[in-house]
Every structure is written in C-alpha cells, then in structure tokens.
C-alpha cells in the first residue's frame, strides 16, 4: 500500500508542481502593480526582473516535467525559484527612494512563505528549508535596512514567525492527511471495482443459461430486437435458426436426465464452436430447443448456416439406440427464416416462420434443414390474420360456445353437455376448431380463452340449471399453468356452481405421467370436487398406464373404435377396450354415435354414457332453456 501511495504521490506532486509553477509565475509578474504604486521609481527595472524570473520559473519547471524527472527535483527548482524571486524583489526595492513605503511593504514577504508551504505544498523537508531561508532573509533585511525601532522589529518578526509556524504546520498536516485520503480513495475504488465485478457477474448470470452456458432466452430476445431494429432502419438482413434435438424425451427416458443434461451440453458446445468463427449468437430457447441469430445476405447463406449446425451435432455421434426411426445417434432438426422473406413489422413473425420451418423439418423425417419460403407467405398471412382475431376474440364477441348433449345409455336422459368452442370472422364466416385451437395453443391465447369457456359454460348452463353437468375440454397449455386449479375454483365461486357439476376433459395425447404441474392440477381439481375425464382414449400416448396412475372419473373412447365395429376385428377390439376401461373403475363414455345400430351396440356392451350426432348435435345455450327440477352433479356409475 505504501508503494502504491508513493507512486501515486509522485505523479500527483509532479502535476501539482507544474500547475502551481505556471500560476505562481504569472501572479509574481502581476504583483508588479503594487511595485508601481509603492516604489514606482524602480518599477521598470522591477517589471523586467519579474518577467525574467517568471519566465525562467515557468520554462524551467516545464522542461523538468517534460524530461520526466522526479518530483523532488521539480520541487527543488520551484523552491529555489521562489527564494530567488524574493531576493530579487528585495534587492531592487532597496534602490527605491520610497523607503518609508518599504517599512510596511516588506511584510509582503509572508506571501512567498505561504506560497512555498501551502500553495505549492512542497514535501515537509523542502518547505522547512525554503521557508526558513525566507524567514532569515526577511528578518535580516528588516534589521539592516528597515530598522525604525524595537516595536517595529518585534511586530514584523512576530508576523513572519507566526506565518512560518502556522504554514509549516498546515504543510505537515496536509502531507500527513494525504495518506489517509489515499487510503480512503483506494478503499472506495476497491469497493467500486467489487461492485462493478458483482454487477457484471449478475448480468452474466441473468443472460446465461445455467445448464449449457449459452445465452438464455432474455439475452436472445435482446439480440433479436437489436437485429430487428437494424433490419427495419438500415435493411441489414439477418437469419433466425431454430434447432430442436430429435426424440429427446425418448433419450431422457432411456439414459436418464443426467445424461440428458450432458447431451444438451455437448450439443450446445458443438453449435457454439461451429458458430464461433463467424461470431454468430447461439442461445438456448427452452428445453431441448436452441436458437441461432446471425447476419446473412441471402437465403442460400441461411441454408449453409443451418446445415453447418446440423452437421456439427451429427458429427458428435452421441449414441441414441432407442430412436423409433432407426437412427442410432443424436441428431437435430433445423428450421430457419430469412428477414427478407418474412413480411410484417414484428420480430415475432420471424420466430413464427422459423418455428413453422422447424416443424416442417420434423415432418420430413428429422435430421434435416428447412428454410421458410416466400411461397408460403399467403398461408402465413392468413395465419397472422387469424392470430389477430384470436387476440381480440372475446372483446369482439366472435368466440362462442355450443353444447353437445351427453345421454345416459340406459334411460336416454340428458345428464350433461360438452362445451365446444366456435370462432367466426367479423363477417360471420366460421373457422374450424382444428385450425384455430392449435394456433391459440402456440400463441398462449388458449389459457385466457380456456378460462373464458369454463366461466361461460358455468353461467349459461349450470347457473341456470339447464343441464345437470357440463364438460369442458382443457388444453395441455392450461394444465401446465401452476394456478389453473385456483382459477377454476374462483370461477365456480363467482358463478355459484357446485364443483361436482363441472367436468374437465383432458386429451389422451397429453403425456401426463412425467409432468408434475399437470398432475398437481389434476389432484387439486379432484380435491375441489371437479370431475376429471380422459378424452380420446386409445389414440394418444397415455394408454392404460395413464389410467392406472391417474384417477379419472370417466374415460371417453375415441370414435374410431366404434366406427370400426363394422368388421369382425374392429368389433372385437371395441369389446376388448370397453372391458379394459371397465376394469379401471372409470365410467365409460362413447362418442361419435351416428346410427341407431351404434347406439344399440353400446347398450349391449353396457357402456355408461353416449354422445354423437344421432343423439343430438351441438346447439347454443338457448336450446337448453327448460331447467331441470333438481340440479345434481353427474352421478357417474362405477363398474363392478
């Protein structure tokens, strides 16, 4: 610390002495004005001497400073020049005829002493020597040349001596305090440096994916928007490349999540290495999906970037022997979009088209590259228009519900209805649910629309006692929301509907068993008293293992099993699947009843509930105007 202080003090003394010399030289020359008033008979000689000494003072200091000499020698030069200036002033004033003026003008010698000890703030040893010289010279001059009595000598001597002592004390104090100031300054700099380092570390953490070390979603979004601004303002084109690890869930199931994490890390490293040479940004977009953002002049360059990434991962040759497509290594599917090919004024559109290209790559067999083409711009524009409709569907009242009745297979009575969402354009043209539901899920709008559907069904049919119960389809996106069950509870409370009168239908295509958020919501809904049904059973991933692990109130068989009963094999399969579901203890609902023969077949197999066009088509809430006499929940019969 002392060495650091010495180095800093050396630099400070050199700079301070240089500046002080320039100021002191100029002030010394300006003080010729007082000579003109008090000893004007020697003014010309005095002015020339002052100008010469001032010039020597300044020029000598500047020469020493530029030569890089130590501050000690610069201070010695300044101290010597100050003493010389004082001596010359005394010598010239001695020749003046105005010696009476000099009796009090001689007191101005204290200014030289103050300049040395305080203004220049020389190191203490130099200050002592130089100011002592001034003191001795001043007192000698007073005794030899200005003596007018003991009183005068005592008064002037007391002034010089007190100035000498006080300014030396101030000099010593300033030099001593300077070390403490340096310590405080050093401490402040260290703290500031630590704060900056902590801030930089926090910034890195906030923009870095913890698992892969790549840029995270936040950093990617910032980079995307920077590229987009350049594209909008200066037409600097760029590419967005989405990368998805093929069959990664199967890899996790086969090798374990730790190996899955290592696989993602290796894939990330390979992509980063392949992009580093050109300075492309690679980030983790979520799960096993990655994103690359890069400047690009044309579509061909975009395709080369995407292919380089695909090949880099393929070259890792990470074993993946459980792939259903016969490949034995980890690969990626790549979708890309080029800014010049994508119409619109939002960067999200570029992401959407990259995502569409990625799904095209997956549909084409995976481990390949697809780049968005302008040829699909008409379809993209239509989807963008549909997206705008979905964002404002509730406010514009273009989304509605219709209800298809569910009948008791034995009595034929309506025991409930399934709520089905419908969307129309402002001109009244209907849009198929198969078109707008998947888009709403990708956009995240389905969360809001799904809650609207539950609330609307409760108000229109359950609060009015039009039917005993209503079932509402719920998207996987909704079930992953941590607060979904609480929001359903709030809707039931606001509408005054008993929970047992509401059934939530979950599609079997949703993989439930390994999704804790979904399982948590299902448990909370059942604790609340809400019915939970499994929809489209037999067509998705869940299978009997899902029914075994998750407690459902009812299982809806997919219509394909019933429609296949016109063959012997199909009839046997329908019989078997009914028996299997009955063994789980769940009520059985068969949908897709389109003929009387199909209804009779279901009754023969003793299923519980029926639904289909033959029994009742979807209708508006007004079609259920006649209330039932005693509202009740859907009292599902249990097999066995």
XYZ file of C-alpha atoms in Angstrom:
640
model
C 0.000 0.000 0.000
C 2.870 2.374 0.808
C 4.467 1.613 -2.536
C 1.162 2.372 -4.297
C 0.866 5.591 -2.315
C 4.428 6.611 -3.175
C 3.773 6.026 -6.869
C 0.527 7.973 -6.814
C 2.025 10.778 -4.722
C 4.942 11.062 -7.153
C 2.587 11.579 -10.066
C 0.442 13.998 -8.087
C 3.458 16.087 -6.948
C 4.795 16.357 -10.499
C 1.429 17.510 -11.870
C 0.768 19.813 -8.912
C 4.195 21.461 -9.078
C 3.816 22.037 -12.804
C 0.429 23.707 -12.471
C 1.477 25.717 -9.398
C 4.606 26.976 -11.167
C 2.560 28.351 -14.063
C 0.138 30.085 -11.695
C 2.856 31.396 -9.328
C 4.953 32.741 -12.226
C 2.002 34.647 -13.610
C 0.995 36.013 -10.189
C 4.611 37.087 -9.498
C 4.602 39.187 -12.671
C 1.157 40.669 -11.896
C 2.344 41.802 -8.462
C 4.421 44.438 -10.289
C 1.268 46.520 -9.947
C 1.923 47.004 -6.214
C 5.523 47.965 -7.011
C 4.199 50.617 -9.360
C 2.107 52.110 -6.533
C 4.615 51.827 -3.699
C 8.101 52.001 -5.314
C 7.398 53.363 -8.784
C 10.865 54.868 -9.206
C 12.271 51.361 -9.724
C 9.161 49.989 -11.487
C 10.721 49.464 -14.923
C 13.696 47.535 -13.550
C 11.399 45.606 -11.208
C 8.977 44.684 -14.021
C 11.764 43.412 -16.272
C 13.211 41.372 -13.411
C 9.801 39.924 -12.529
C 9.124 38.954 -16.144
C 12.543 37.319 -16.496
C 12.223 35.366 -13.255
C 8.625 34.368 -14.061
C 9.678 33.103 -17.485
C 12.633 31.186 -16.000
C 10.317 29.801 -13.307
C 7.726 28.513 -15.790
C 10.138 27.382 -18.531
C 12.395 25.557 -16.094
C 9.501 23.699 -14.489
C 8.028 22.726 -17.877
C 11.413 21.470 -19.086
C 11.926 19.325 -16.000
C 8.358 17.954 -16.203
C 8.655 17.001 -19.862
C 12.035 15.419 -19.189
C 10.283 13.120 -16.734
C 12.499 13.937 -13.763
C 11.373 13.054 -10.251
C 9.065 15.387 -8.385
C 11.822 16.059 -5.824
C 13.902 17.939 -8.394
C 10.906 19.851 -9.718
C 10.052 20.946 -6.163
C 13.672 21.953 -5.513
C 13.574 24.028 -8.676
C 10.316 25.705 -7.633
C 11.552 26.343 -4.078
C 14.806 27.829 -5.353
C 12.948 29.999 -7.855
C 10.656 31.272 -5.085
C 13.601 32.211 -2.872
C 15.339 33.860 -5.847
C 12.195 35.829 -6.680
C 12.055 37.081 -3.101
C 15.730 38.086 -3.079
C 15.472 39.948 -6.413
C 12.380 41.813 -5.208
C 14.152 42.876 -2.002
C 17.307 43.862 -3.868
C 15.503 46.044 -6.405
C 13.284 47.689 -3.804
C 16.447 48.609 -1.824
C 17.303 51.126 -4.571
C 13.948 52.890 -4.264
C 13.750 56.344 -2.687
C 10.445 55.382 -1.078
C 11.940 53.551 1.893
C 9.126 54.703 4.165
C 6.712 52.693 1.986
C 9.017 49.701 2.250
C 8.698 49.631 6.044
C 5.258 48.031 5.678
C 5.654 46.751 2.085
C 8.326 44.413 3.464
C 5.553 42.426 5.193
C 4.562 41.088 1.756
C 7.395 38.611 2.163
C 4.946 36.365 4.033
C 3.258 35.746 0.663
C 6.381 33.930 -0.547
C 6.373 31.856 2.636
C 2.675 30.988 2.261
C 3.259 30.088 -1.382
C 6.012 27.618 -0.501
C 4.317 25.929 2.434
C 0.674 25.957 1.375
C 0.220 26.878 -2.287
C 2.999 24.628 -3.615
C 2.610 22.300 -0.642
C 6.207 21.090 -1.003
C 7.259 17.990 0.881
C 7.895 18.982 4.505
C 11.710 18.955 4.346
C 11.842 21.285 1.337
C 9.176 23.521 2.881
C 11.224 23.848 6.092
C 14.436 24.777 4.273
C 12.898 27.195 1.779
C 10.571 28.944 4.239
C 13.371 29.156 6.828
C 15.506 30.869 4.189
C 12.735 33.379 3.522
C 12.366 33.953 7.277
C 16.080 34.604 7.790
C 16.325 36.864 4.751
C 13.277 38.876 5.769
C 14.458 39.410 9.327
C 17.968 40.330 8.181
C 16.520 42.874 5.753
C 14.314 44.407 8.472
C 17.163 44.745 10.979
C 19.731 46.008 8.462
C 17.580 48.132 6.178
C 14.224 48.890 7.806
C 15.064 49.390 11.479
C 12.846 52.077 12.923
C 12.536 50.893 16.466
C 12.164 47.815 18.644
C 8.395 47.871 18.341
C 8.520 47.686 14.549
C 11.038 44.847 14.548
C 9.004 42.874 17.121
C 5.734 43.357 15.193
C 7.176 42.354 11.827
C 9.147 39.475 13.323
C 6.016 38.199 15.092
C 4.095 38.304 11.770
C 6.782 36.383 9.907
C 7.371 33.890 12.715
C 3.678 33.122 13.235
C 3.193 32.756 9.467
C 6.246 30.496 9.353
C 4.981 28.235 12.150
C 1.341 28.099 11.010
C 2.065 27.439 7.336
C 4.625 24.773 8.167
C 2.056 23.098 10.404
C -0.517 23.255 7.632
C 2.083 21.797 5.220
C 2.879 18.936 7.601
C -0.825 18.313 8.263
C -1.719 18.254 4.568
C 1.119 15.867 3.768
C 0.062 13.590 6.627
C -3.614 13.687 5.748
C -2.897 12.925 2.120
C -2.006 9.320 3.012
C -5.325 8.880 4.814
C -7.125 10.395 1.821
C -5.282 7.946 -0.404
C -6.343 5.027 1.815
C -9.980 6.112 1.731
C -9.806 6.628 -2.009
C -8.195 3.230 -2.515
C -10.864 1.617 -0.349
C -13.600 3.350 -2.354
C -12.022 2.253 -5.636
C -11.778 -1.328 -4.402
C -15.427 -1.286 -3.361
C -16.447 0.241 -6.675
C -14.442 -2.382 -8.546
C -16.032 -5.151 -6.490
C -19.476 -3.675 -7.132
C -18.764 -3.493 -10.862
C -17.496 -7.072 -10.856
C -20.564 -8.250 -8.944
C -22.771 -6.338 -11.355
C -21.001 -7.896 -14.331
C -21.331 -11.338 -12.741
C -25.051 -10.804 -12.098
C -25.508 -9.584 -15.666
C -23.758 -12.717 -16.951
C -25.973 -14.874 -14.751
C -29.113 -13.083 -15.904
C -28.233 -13.588 -19.566
C -26.634 -17.056 -19.425
C -28.316 -20.445 -19.444
C -27.118 -22.319 -16.359
C -27.065 -25.760 -17.989
C -25.365 -25.072 -21.328
C -23.524 -21.802 -20.747
C -25.168 -20.345 -23.856
C -27.175 -17.138 -23.965
C -30.558 -17.576 -22.300
C -33.995 -16.528 -23.563
C -33.624 -13.000 -22.177
C -30.301 -12.399 -23.928
C -31.637 -13.923 -27.143
C -34.658 -11.621 -27.096
C -32.417 -8.559 -26.691
C -30.169 -9.687 -29.545
C -33.166 -10.420 -31.756
C -34.607 -6.979 -31.210
C -31.253 -5.339 -31.934
C -31.031 -7.211 -35.259
C -34.645 -6.337 -35.989
C -34.045 -2.619 -35.391
C -31.085 -2.710 -37.788
C -33.227 -4.521 -40.347
C -36.080 -2.017 -40.053
C -33.831 1.074 -40.057
C -30.925 0.118 -42.333
C -32.156 -3.066 -44.097
C -29.310 -5.138 -42.623
C -30.697 -8.618 -43.277
C -30.297 -11.497 -40.837
C -31.420 -15.045 -40.160
C -33.117 -16.832 -37.267
C -32.359 -20.537 -36.971
C -34.270 -22.815 -34.569
C -32.707 -26.146 -33.623
C -34.528 -28.993 -31.864
C -32.907 -32.209 -30.595
C -34.711 -35.152 -32.211
C -36.562 -37.564 -29.894
C -35.002 -36.006 -26.827
C -37.729 -37.221 -24.451
C -37.001 -40.781 -25.515
C -33.297 -40.103 -24.907
C -34.084 -38.875 -21.381
C -36.258 -41.912 -20.672
C -33.584 -44.285 -21.966
C -30.431 -42.795 -20.457
C -31.712 -40.677 -17.570
C -31.975 -36.943 -17.011
C -28.330 -36.509 -16.025
C -27.216 -37.999 -19.314
C -29.840 -35.854 -20.997
C -28.285 -32.746 -19.460
C -24.840 -33.859 -20.618
C -26.222 -34.439 -24.091
C -27.674 -30.928 -24.221
C -24.346 -29.536 -23.007
C -22.441 -31.379 -25.732
C -24.898 -30.243 -28.409
C -24.629 -26.661 -27.169
C -20.813 -26.784 -27.242
C -20.815 -28.182 -30.778
C -23.147 -25.467 -32.065
C -21.208 -22.731 -30.261
C -17.930 -23.982 -31.747
C -19.435 -24.125 -35.235
C -20.713 -20.553 -34.869
C -17.733 -19.001 -33.083
C -15.641 -18.481 -36.232
C -18.277 -16.160 -37.694
C -19.384 -14.592 -34.413
C -22.950 -15.901 -34.603
C -25.020 -15.866 -31.415
C -26.271 -19.227 -30.169
C -28.719 -19.454 -27.273
C -30.989 -21.905 -25.539
C -34.589 -21.175 -26.422
C -36.135 -23.623 -23.977
C -35.992 -27.332 -23.184
C -34.139 -29.097 -25.987
C -34.637 -26.205 -28.410
C -31.853 -23.800 -29.372
C -31.723 -20.641 -31.450
C -29.068 -19.003 -33.614
C -29.185 -15.358 -34.768
C -26.770 -14.249 -37.477
C -26.339 -11.582 -40.152
C -26.952 -13.083 -43.567
C -27.019 -11.700 -47.117
C -29.334 -14.268 -48.741
C -31.357 -17.480 -48.308
C -28.505 -19.648 -49.590
C -26.258 -18.355 -46.823
C -29.014 -19.069 -44.292
C -29.254 -22.650 -45.535
C -25.467 -23.076 -45.206
C -25.535 -21.809 -41.630
C -28.346 -24.218 -40.731
C -26.618 -27.160 -42.411
C -23.362 -26.382 -40.585
C -25.195 -26.561 -37.265
C -26.958 -29.805 -38.195
C -23.719 -31.452 -39.292
C -21.839 -30.291 -36.177
C -24.314 -32.135 -33.948
C -24.418 -35.193 -36.169
C -20.609 -35.411 -36.091
C -20.718 -35.810 -32.292
C -22.144 -39.305 -32.880
C -23.783 -39.430 -29.432
C -25.440 -42.839 -29.049
C -29.266 -42.889 -29.157
C -30.274 -46.513 -29.757
C -33.958 -46.147 -28.824
C -34.953 -43.860 -31.680
C -38.074 -45.111 -33.476
C -36.745 -44.071 -36.888
C -33.813 -46.494 -36.888
C -31.036 -43.914 -36.496
C -28.623 -44.683 -33.681
C -27.199 -41.256 -32.823
C -28.414 -37.890 -31.559
C -29.416 -35.542 -34.379
C -31.243 -32.249 -34.684
C -33.975 -30.836 -36.876
C -33.351 -27.283 -38.061
C -35.788 -24.614 -39.192
C -34.678 -21.187 -40.407
C -36.164 -17.944 -41.660
C -34.567 -15.051 -43.528
C -35.637 -11.482 -42.707
C -36.097 -10.540 -46.381
C -38.555 -13.418 -46.882
C -40.820 -12.629 -43.932
C -43.445 -9.885 -44.269
C -44.665 -7.987 -41.240
C -43.488 -5.410 -38.757
C -42.811 -7.598 -35.709
C -39.829 -9.778 -34.966
C -42.189 -12.410 -33.530
C -43.278 -13.144 -37.095
C -39.732 -14.227 -37.935
C -39.746 -16.611 -34.960
C -43.120 -17.982 -36.065
C -41.849 -18.734 -39.553
C -38.671 -20.331 -38.187
C -40.843 -22.481 -35.954
C -43.021 -23.453 -38.905
C -39.911 -24.426 -40.864
C -38.708 -26.475 -37.874
C -41.968 -28.427 -37.751
C -41.671 -28.971 -41.484
C -38.212 -30.452 -40.886
C -39.631 -32.791 -38.243
C -42.457 -33.833 -40.539
C -39.912 -34.565 -43.273
C -38.160 -37.264 -41.244
C -35.998 -35.141 -38.870
C -32.227 -34.663 -39.024
C -32.699 -32.190 -41.860
C -32.882 -28.477 -42.607
C -35.849 -26.472 -43.805
C -35.810 -22.749 -44.646
C -39.007 -20.712 -44.757
C -40.005 -19.874 -48.316
C -41.954 -16.932 -49.682
C -44.210 -19.415 -51.427
C -45.892 -19.983 -48.091
C -46.404 -16.281 -47.458
C -50.117 -16.389 -48.335
C -50.721 -19.099 -45.754
C -48.546 -17.224 -43.264
C -50.527 -14.048 -43.819
C -53.755 -15.938 -43.237
C -52.377 -17.370 -40.011
C -51.233 -13.934 -38.885
C -54.754 -12.593 -39.523
C -56.198 -15.491 -37.556
C -53.771 -14.746 -34.731
C -55.039 -11.164 -34.631
C -58.603 -12.474 -34.425
C -57.711 -14.760 -31.526
C -56.088 -11.926 -29.577
C -59.322 -9.915 -29.641
C -61.884 -12.729 -29.884
C -63.542 -12.069 -26.510
C -63.708 -8.289 -26.868
C -65.161 -8.530 -30.382
C -67.545 -11.324 -29.333
C -66.551 -13.560 -32.233
C -65.898 -16.578 -29.995
C -68.822 -18.569 -28.610
C -69.793 -21.939 -27.161
C -72.137 -24.623 -28.413
C -73.109 -27.652 -26.380
C -73.491 -31.287 -27.471
C -75.675 -33.381 -25.172
C -74.413 -36.437 -23.310
C -77.041 -39.108 -22.638
C -77.422 -41.886 -20.119
C -77.099 -45.080 -22.173
C -79.851 -46.893 -20.215
C -82.524 -44.240 -19.753
C -81.733 -41.974 -22.687
C -81.955 -38.911 -20.444
C -79.626 -35.946 -20.924
C -77.225 -35.987 -17.996
C -74.879 -33.325 -19.308
C -73.387 -31.498 -22.264
C -69.933 -30.985 -23.704
C -68.945 -27.351 -24.331
C -67.380 -26.827 -27.758
C -65.684 -23.583 -28.743
C -66.548 -21.862 -32.021
C -64.828 -18.928 -33.751
C -66.154 -16.807 -36.592
C -64.704 -13.941 -38.591
C -66.280 -10.463 -38.208
C -68.222 -11.261 -41.393
C -69.680 -14.393 -39.784
C -67.546 -16.999 -41.585
C -66.872 -19.971 -39.251
C -63.297 -21.123 -38.610
C -62.684 -24.789 -37.835
C -61.513 -25.607 -34.288
C -58.887 -27.840 -35.894
C -57.387 -24.646 -37.329
C -57.686 -22.073 -34.556
C -57.188 -24.269 -31.438
C -53.589 -25.353 -32.305
C -52.693 -21.762 -33.187
C -54.202 -20.497 -29.924
C -52.101 -23.063 -28.052
C -48.902 -21.961 -29.788
C -49.685 -18.319 -29.065
C -50.601 -18.975 -25.433
C -54.016 -17.323 -26.001
C -55.690 -20.650 -25.180
C -55.053 -20.028 -21.468
C -57.319 -16.987 -21.468
C -59.847 -18.495 -23.907
C -59.993 -21.738 -21.922
C -60.883 -19.946 -18.696
C -63.455 -17.904 -20.616
C -65.003 -21.173 -21.861
C -65.283 -22.605 -18.330
C -66.787 -19.390 -16.967
C -69.227 -19.083 -19.884
C -70.383 -22.708 -19.596
C -70.978 -22.257 -15.873
C -73.026 -19.094 -16.425
C -75.017 -20.277 -19.444
C -75.963 -23.842 -18.437
C -75.014 -24.655 -14.861
C -76.003 -21.435 -13.098
C -79.385 -21.612 -14.884
C -79.795 -25.352 -14.128
C -80.309 -26.049 -17.839
C -78.382 -29.350 -17.556
C -77.052 -31.311 -14.608
C -73.421 -31.097 -15.725
C -71.097 -29.635 -18.333
C -67.755 -30.947 -19.551
C -65.158 -28.543 -20.947
C -62.060 -29.515 -22.921
C -58.838 -28.224 -21.393
C -55.633 -27.622 -23.343
C -52.309 -29.072 -22.144
C -51.035 -25.487 -22.061
C -53.682 -24.647 -19.459
C -52.910 -27.632 -17.280
C -49.263 -26.625 -17.102
C -50.239 -23.292 -15.527
C -49.486 -23.553 -11.766
C -52.569 -21.519 -10.828
C -55.090 -23.263 -13.116
C -56.989 -25.114 -10.374
C -57.228 -21.925 -8.283
C -58.662 -20.014 -11.242
C -61.258 -22.749 -11.785
C -62.176 -22.559 -8.107
C -62.627 -18.784 -8.409
C -64.924 -19.211 -11.435
C -67.058 -21.733 -9.563
C -67.269 -19.406 -6.577
C -68.172 -16.379 -8.694
C -70.923 -18.243 -10.569
C -72.233 -20.143 -7.525
C -71.879 -23.525 -9.252
C -71.189 -26.735 -7.327
C -67.796 -28.209 -8.371
C -69.264 -31.681 -8.929
C -71.324 -30.340 -11.836
C -68.215 -29.412 -13.851
C -66.086 -31.961 -15.719
C -62.675 -31.166 -17.182
C -61.769 -33.210 -20.279
C -58.056 -33.946 -20.795
C -56.948 -35.277 -24.149
C -55.006 -38.541 -24.082
C -52.399 -37.062 -26.453
C -51.058 -35.143 -23.453
C -48.246 -37.079 -21.740
C -49.376 -36.730 -18.147
C -47.246 -39.041 -16.036
C -43.949 -37.123 -16.256
C -45.426 -33.621 -15.894
C -45.642 -32.601 -12.225
C -47.556 -29.361 -12.896
C -50.265 -31.276 -14.757
C -50.549 -33.944 -12.051
C -50.709 -31.277 -9.350
C -53.591 -29.504 -11.091
C -55.453 -32.787 -11.575
C -55.112 -33.639 -7.875
C -56.258 -30.168 -6.814
C -59.250 -30.260 -9.190
C -60.361 -33.601 -7.756
C -59.935 -32.322 -4.188
C -62.077 -29.373 -5.197
C -64.774 -31.801 -6.375
C -64.427 -31.183 -10.111
C -64.809 -34.247 -12.357
C -61.741 -35.157 -14.460
C -62.288 -37.105 -17.689
C -59.773 -38.638 -20.094
C -60.706 -37.753 -23.690
C -59.879 -39.552 -26.978
C -58.724 -42.687 -25.169
C -56.802 -45.119 -27.372
C -55.311 -42.619 -29.826
C -52.507 -40.923 -27.888
C -49.529 -41.623 -25.684
C -51.245 -42.199 -22.365
C -52.699 -45.685 -22.676
C -53.766 -47.865 -19.752
C -50.685 -46.890 -17.739
C -52.045 -43.356 -17.527
C -55.451 -44.586 -16.368
C -53.705 -46.765 -13.799
C -51.514 -43.939 -12.439
C -54.056 -41.082 -12.569
C -57.522 -41.314 -11.068
C -60.143 -40.308 -13.650
C -63.900 -40.169 -13.186
C -64.674 -41.130 -16.772
C -62.908 -42.243 -19.942
C -64.194 -41.205 -23.392
C -63.417 -43.793 -26.056
C -62.286 -42.325 -29.338
C -64.942 -42.565 -32.053
C -62.595 -44.533 -34.309
C -63.123 -47.694 -32.215
C -66.901 -47.515 -32.594
C -66.759 -46.764 -36.311
C -64.502 -49.774 -36.851
C -67.067 -52.218 -35.462
C -68.388 -52.972 -38.951
C -65.573 -55.517 -39.199
C -65.018 -58.593 -37.041
C -61.602 -57.417 -35.927
C -62.897 -53.940 -35.140
C -65.851 -55.307 -33.208
C -63.599 -57.493 -31.066
C -61.264 -54.586 -30.401
C -64.177 -52.385 -29.315
C -65.398 -55.080 -26.959
C -61.924 -55.555 -25.513
C -61.238 -51.888 -24.935
C -64.609 -51.428 -23.215
C -63.753 -54.338 -20.914
C -60.291 -52.906 -20.195
C -61.638 -49.471 -19.259
C -64.389 -51.006 -17.140
C -61.674 -52.816 -15.212
C -60.164 -49.496 -14.173
C -63.350 -48.475 -12.367
C -63.927 -45.440 -14.574
C -67.262 -44.640 -16.188
C -67.274 -45.210 -19.952
C -68.376 -42.539 -22.431
C -68.596 -43.432 -26.116
C -68.644 -40.541 -28.571
C -69.394 -40.499 -32.276
C -72.808 -42.224 -32.165
C -74.125 -41.628 -35.674
C -76.576 -44.517 -36.191
C -79.163 -46.441 -34.210
C -77.140 -49.623 -34.656
C -74.156 -47.993 -33.000
C -76.331 -46.892 -30.090
C -77.713 -50.423 -29.639
C -74.191 -51.871 -29.803
C -73.050 -49.583 -26.994
C -76.051 -50.587 -24.900
C -75.218 -54.244 -25.465
C -71.753 -53.644 -24.084
C -73.249 -51.753 -21.127
C -71.353 -48.528 -21.547
C -72.471 -45.696 -19.273
C -72.892 -42.608 -21.457
C -73.360 -41.823 -25.130
C -72.640 -38.812 -27.324
C -72.970 -38.207 -31.064
C -74.868 -36.596 -33.904
C -77.512 -39.358 -33.840
C -78.394 -38.359 -30.279
C -78.028 -34.628 -30.523
C -75.997 -32.109 -32.479
C -74.114 -29.206 -30.865
C -76.509 -26.367 -30.125
C -76.459 -22.971 -28.478
C -77.281 -22.453 -24.806
C -80.749 -21.220 -25.757
C -81.635 -24.762 -26.856
C -81.331 -25.852 -23.198
C -83.821 -23.330 -21.840
C -86.053 -25.727 -19.851
C -84.420 -26.134 -16.425
C -84.363 -29.468 -14.638
C -86.326 -29.788 -11.429
C -83.479 -30.915 -9.184
C -79.944 -29.852 -10.077
C -77.447 -32.616 -9.494
C -73.886 -33.491 -10.273
C -73.023 -36.059 -12.891
C -73.509 -39.151 -10.736
C -71.216 -41.460 -12.648
C -71.824 -45.178 -12.205
C -68.739 -47.204 -11.410
C -68.237 -50.629 -12.955
C -68.149 -53.590 -10.626
